[in-house]
Tab-separated table of C-alpha atoms in Angstrom:
chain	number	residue	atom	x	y	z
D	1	UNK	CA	-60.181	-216.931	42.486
D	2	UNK	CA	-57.863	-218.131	45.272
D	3	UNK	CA	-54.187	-219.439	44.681
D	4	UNK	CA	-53.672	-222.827	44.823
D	5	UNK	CA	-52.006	-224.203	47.429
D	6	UNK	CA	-48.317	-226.081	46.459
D	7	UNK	CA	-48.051	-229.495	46.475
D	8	UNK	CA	-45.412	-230.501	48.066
D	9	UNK	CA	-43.539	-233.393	46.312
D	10	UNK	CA	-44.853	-236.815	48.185
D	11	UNK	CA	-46.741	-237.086	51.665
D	12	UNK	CA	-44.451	-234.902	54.397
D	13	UNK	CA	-44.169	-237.600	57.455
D	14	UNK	CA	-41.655	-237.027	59.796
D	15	UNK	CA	-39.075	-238.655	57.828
D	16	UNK	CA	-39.741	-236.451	54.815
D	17	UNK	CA	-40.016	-233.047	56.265
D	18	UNK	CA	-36.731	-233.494	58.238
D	19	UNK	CA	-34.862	-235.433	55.339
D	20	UNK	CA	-31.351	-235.025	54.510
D	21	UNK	CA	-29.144	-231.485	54.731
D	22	UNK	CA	-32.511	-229.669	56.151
D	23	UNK	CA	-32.175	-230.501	59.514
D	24	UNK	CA	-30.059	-228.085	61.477
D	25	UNK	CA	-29.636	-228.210	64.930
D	26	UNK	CA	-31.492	-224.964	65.831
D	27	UNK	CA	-32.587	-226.122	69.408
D	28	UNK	CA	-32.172	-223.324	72.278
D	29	UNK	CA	-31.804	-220.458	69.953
D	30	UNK	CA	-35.290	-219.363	70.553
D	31	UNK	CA	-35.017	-217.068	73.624
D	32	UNK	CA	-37.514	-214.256	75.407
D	33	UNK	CA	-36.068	-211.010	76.354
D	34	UNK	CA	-38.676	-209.034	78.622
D	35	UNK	CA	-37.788	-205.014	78.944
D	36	UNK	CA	-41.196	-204.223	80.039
D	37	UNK	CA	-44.182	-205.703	81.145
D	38	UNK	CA	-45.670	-203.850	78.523
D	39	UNK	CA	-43.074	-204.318	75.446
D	40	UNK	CA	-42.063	-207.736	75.174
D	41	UNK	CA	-39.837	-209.528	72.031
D	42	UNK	CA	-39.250	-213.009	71.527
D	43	UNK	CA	-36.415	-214.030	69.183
D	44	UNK	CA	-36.975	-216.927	67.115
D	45	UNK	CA	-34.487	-217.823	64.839
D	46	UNK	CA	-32.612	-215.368	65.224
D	47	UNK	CA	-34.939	-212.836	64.282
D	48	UNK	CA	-36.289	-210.414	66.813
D	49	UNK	CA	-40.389	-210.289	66.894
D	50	UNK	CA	-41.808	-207.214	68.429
D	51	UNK	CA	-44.869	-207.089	70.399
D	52	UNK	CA	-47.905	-205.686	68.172
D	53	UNK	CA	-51.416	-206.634	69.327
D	54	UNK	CA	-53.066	-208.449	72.287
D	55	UNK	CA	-56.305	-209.504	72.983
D	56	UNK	CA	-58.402	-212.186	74.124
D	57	UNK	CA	-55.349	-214.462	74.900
D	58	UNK	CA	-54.207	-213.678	71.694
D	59	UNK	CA	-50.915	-212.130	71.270
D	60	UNK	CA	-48.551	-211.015	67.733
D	61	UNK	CA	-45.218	-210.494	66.966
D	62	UNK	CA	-43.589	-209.465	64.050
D	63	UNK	CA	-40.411	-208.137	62.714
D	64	UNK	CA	-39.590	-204.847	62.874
D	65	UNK	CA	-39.588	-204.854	58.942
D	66	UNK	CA	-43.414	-206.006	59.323
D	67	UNK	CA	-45.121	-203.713	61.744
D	68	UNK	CA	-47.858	-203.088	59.214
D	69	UNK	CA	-50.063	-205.830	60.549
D	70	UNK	CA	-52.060	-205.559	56.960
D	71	UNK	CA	-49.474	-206.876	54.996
D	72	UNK	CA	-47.052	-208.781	57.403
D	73	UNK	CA	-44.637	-211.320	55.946
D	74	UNK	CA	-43.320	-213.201	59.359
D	75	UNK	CA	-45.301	-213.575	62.339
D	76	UNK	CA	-45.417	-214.938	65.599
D	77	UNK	CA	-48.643	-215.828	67.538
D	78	UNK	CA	-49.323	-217.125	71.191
D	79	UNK	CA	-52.508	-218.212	71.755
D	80	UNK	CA	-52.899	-218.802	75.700
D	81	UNK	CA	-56.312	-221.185	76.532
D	82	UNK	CA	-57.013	-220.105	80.107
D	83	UNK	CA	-59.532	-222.758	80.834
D	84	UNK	CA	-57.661	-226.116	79.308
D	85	UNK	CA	-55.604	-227.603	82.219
D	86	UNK	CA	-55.667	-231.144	81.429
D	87	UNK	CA	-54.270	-233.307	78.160
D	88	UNK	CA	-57.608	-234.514	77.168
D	89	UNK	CA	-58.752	-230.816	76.589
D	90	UNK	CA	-55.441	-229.966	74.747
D	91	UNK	CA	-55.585	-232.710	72.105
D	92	UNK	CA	-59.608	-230.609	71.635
D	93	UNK	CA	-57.503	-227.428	71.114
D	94	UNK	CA	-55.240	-229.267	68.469
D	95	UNK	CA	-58.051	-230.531	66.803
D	96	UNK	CA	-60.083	-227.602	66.700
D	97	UNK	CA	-56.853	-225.688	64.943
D	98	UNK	CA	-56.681	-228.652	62.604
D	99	UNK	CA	-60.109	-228.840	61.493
D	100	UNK	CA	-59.671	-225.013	60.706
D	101	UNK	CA	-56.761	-225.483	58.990
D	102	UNK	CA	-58.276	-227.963	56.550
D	103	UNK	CA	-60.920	-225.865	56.076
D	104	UNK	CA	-59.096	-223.011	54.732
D	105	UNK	CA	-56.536	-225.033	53.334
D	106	UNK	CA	-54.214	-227.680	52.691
D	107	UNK	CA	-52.388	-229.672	55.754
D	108	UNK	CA	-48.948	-230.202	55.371
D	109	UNK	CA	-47.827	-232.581	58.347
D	110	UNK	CA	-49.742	-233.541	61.967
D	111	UNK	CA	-48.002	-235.554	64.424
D	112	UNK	CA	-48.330	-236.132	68.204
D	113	UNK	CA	-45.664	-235.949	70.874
D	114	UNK	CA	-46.496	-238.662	73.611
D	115	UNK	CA	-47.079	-237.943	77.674
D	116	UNK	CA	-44.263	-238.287	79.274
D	117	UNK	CA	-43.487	-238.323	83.054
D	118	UNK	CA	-41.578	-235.116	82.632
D	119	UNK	CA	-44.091	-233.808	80.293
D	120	UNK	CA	-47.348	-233.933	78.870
D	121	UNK	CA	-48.452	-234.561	75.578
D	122	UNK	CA	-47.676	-232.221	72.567
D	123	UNK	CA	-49.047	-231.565	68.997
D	124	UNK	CA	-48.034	-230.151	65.954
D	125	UNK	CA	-49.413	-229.440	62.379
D	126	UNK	CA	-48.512	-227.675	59.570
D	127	UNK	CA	-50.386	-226.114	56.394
D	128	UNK	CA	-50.379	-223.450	54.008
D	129	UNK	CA	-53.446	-221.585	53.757
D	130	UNK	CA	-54.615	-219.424	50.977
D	131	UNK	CA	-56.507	-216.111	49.926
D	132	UNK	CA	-56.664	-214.008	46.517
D	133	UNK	CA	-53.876	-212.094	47.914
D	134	UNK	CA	-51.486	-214.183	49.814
D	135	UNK	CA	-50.403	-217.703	50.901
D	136	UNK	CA	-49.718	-218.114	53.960
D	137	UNK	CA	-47.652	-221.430	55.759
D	138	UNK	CA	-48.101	-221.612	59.321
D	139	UNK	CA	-46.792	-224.296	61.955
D	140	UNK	CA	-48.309	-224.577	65.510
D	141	UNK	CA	-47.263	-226.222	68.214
D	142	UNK	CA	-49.949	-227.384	71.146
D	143	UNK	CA	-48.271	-227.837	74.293
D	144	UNK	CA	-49.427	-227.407	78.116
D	145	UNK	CA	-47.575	-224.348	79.251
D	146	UNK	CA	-47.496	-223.471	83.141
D	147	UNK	CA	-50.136	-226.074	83.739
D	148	UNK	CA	-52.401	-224.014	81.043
D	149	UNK	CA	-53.211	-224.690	77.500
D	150	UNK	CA	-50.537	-222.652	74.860
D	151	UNK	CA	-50.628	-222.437	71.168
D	152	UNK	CA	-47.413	-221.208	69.388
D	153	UNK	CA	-48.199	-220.638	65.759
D	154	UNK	CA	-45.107	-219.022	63.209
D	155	UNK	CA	-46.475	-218.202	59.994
D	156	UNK	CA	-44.950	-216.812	56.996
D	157	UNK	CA	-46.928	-214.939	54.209
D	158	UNK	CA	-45.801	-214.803	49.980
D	159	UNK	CA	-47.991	-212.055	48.434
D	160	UNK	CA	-48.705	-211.590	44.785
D	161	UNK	CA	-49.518	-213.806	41.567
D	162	UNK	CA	-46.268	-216.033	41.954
D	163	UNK	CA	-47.294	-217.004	45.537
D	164	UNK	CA	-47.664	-220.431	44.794
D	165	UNK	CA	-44.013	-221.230	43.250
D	166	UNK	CA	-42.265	-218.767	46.054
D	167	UNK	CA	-44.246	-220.139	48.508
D	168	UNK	CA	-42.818	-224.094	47.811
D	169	UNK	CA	-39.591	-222.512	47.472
D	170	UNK	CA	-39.696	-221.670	51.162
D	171	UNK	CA	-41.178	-224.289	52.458
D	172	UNK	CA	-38.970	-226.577	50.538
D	173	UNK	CA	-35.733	-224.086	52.186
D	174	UNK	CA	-37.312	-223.498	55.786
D	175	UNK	CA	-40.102	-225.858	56.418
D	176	UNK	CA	-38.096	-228.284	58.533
D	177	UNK	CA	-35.950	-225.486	60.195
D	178	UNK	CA	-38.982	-223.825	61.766
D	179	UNK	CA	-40.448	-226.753	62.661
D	180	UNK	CA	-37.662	-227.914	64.643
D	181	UNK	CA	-37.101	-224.894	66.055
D	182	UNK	CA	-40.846	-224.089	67.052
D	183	UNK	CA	-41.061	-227.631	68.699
D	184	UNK	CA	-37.525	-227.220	70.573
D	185	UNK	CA	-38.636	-223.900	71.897
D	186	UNK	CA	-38.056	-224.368	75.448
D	187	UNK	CA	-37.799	-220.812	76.904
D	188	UNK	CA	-41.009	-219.441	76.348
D	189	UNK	CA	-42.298	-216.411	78.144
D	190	UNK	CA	-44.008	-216.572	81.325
D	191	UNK	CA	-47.931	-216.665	81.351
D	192	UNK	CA	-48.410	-214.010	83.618
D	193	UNK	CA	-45.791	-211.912	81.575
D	194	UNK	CA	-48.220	-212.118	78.473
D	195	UNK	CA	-51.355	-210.687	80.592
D	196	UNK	CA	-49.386	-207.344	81.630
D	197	UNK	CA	-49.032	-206.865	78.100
D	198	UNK	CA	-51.523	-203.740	76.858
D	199	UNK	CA	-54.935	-205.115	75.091
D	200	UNK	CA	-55.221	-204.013	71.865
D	201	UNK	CA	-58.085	-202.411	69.970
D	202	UNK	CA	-60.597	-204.709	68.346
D	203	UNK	CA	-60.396	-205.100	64.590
């Protein structure tokens, strides 16, 4: 049977998931440091992220406490849609990650950035998603990127029969951090930076 997913005290709007001492002003801490074209690691947080696996437009970092990519506790995904150039196709990518999110488990908080003349539209959601062996919270952020369609996901993983209580713990202690941080992530790494690196096997 899977865990159930936490329920997070009342309906997280904007208000709510940024309320009172959680906010911290964690904008430009999240910076790319490139020594190779074929090792890259992003700090987020403050936490170094280590490239692991690429493929597809896919590409994973993690910790260097979490280089088993079996049983990973912090990761950091960039999913890179070659073919969306426009906002109209973006806001399909956003929905297509939130219609998989609900399917696999329960959303957290959506909410839409307007167009601006200095930028385009942007999109977030959050959820936690669940299996028999893990909960897992993840945040994305949908954002045109270099004139091409970019989704930066962070995800966090609680393993083990207490998931469920750990798991609102965190969210209740981090939640509004990462999300502020994900969606103030301006220095992101350059598209054609993320194509030299290596392609992973399939698995």
């Amino acid at each position: 049977m899977c865990h159930a997913i936490p329920d997070v005290s009342r309906p997280l709007d904007r208000r709510a998931w940024l309320g009172g001492a959680l906010i911290a002003p964690l904008l430009g801490t999240t910076t790319p440091v490139f020594s190779a074209a074929a090792d890259m690691t992003l700090t987020f947080r403050g936490m170094s992220y280590l490239h692991r696996w690429s493929s597809r437009g896919q590409h994973e970092f993690t910790p260097a406490a979490d280089a088993d990519l079996a049983r990973w506790r912090d990761m950091l995904t960039l999913n890179v849609h070659d073919k969306v150039l426009q906002g109209e196709q973006l806001a399909d990518v956003a929905n297509a990650v939130l219609g998989n999110y609900q399917r696999h488990g329960k959303l957290l908080q959506t909410r839409s950035t307007p167009r601006t003349a200095e930028r385009p539209a942007q999109h977030f959601i959050a959820a936690v998603l669940g299996t028999r062996e893990f909960l897992e919270a993840v945040f994305a952020r949908c954002l045109m990127h270099e004139g091409t369609g970019l989704v930066a996901v962070v995800s966090h993983r609680v393993y083990g029969s207490a998931a469920g209580p750990e798991m609102s713990t965190w969210l209740g202690t981090h939640g509004p951090q990462v999300d502020e941080a994900l969606m103030g992530w301006a220095l992101l790494p350059r598209l054609d930076s993320l194509k030299r690196l290596p392609t992973s096997a399939a698995r």
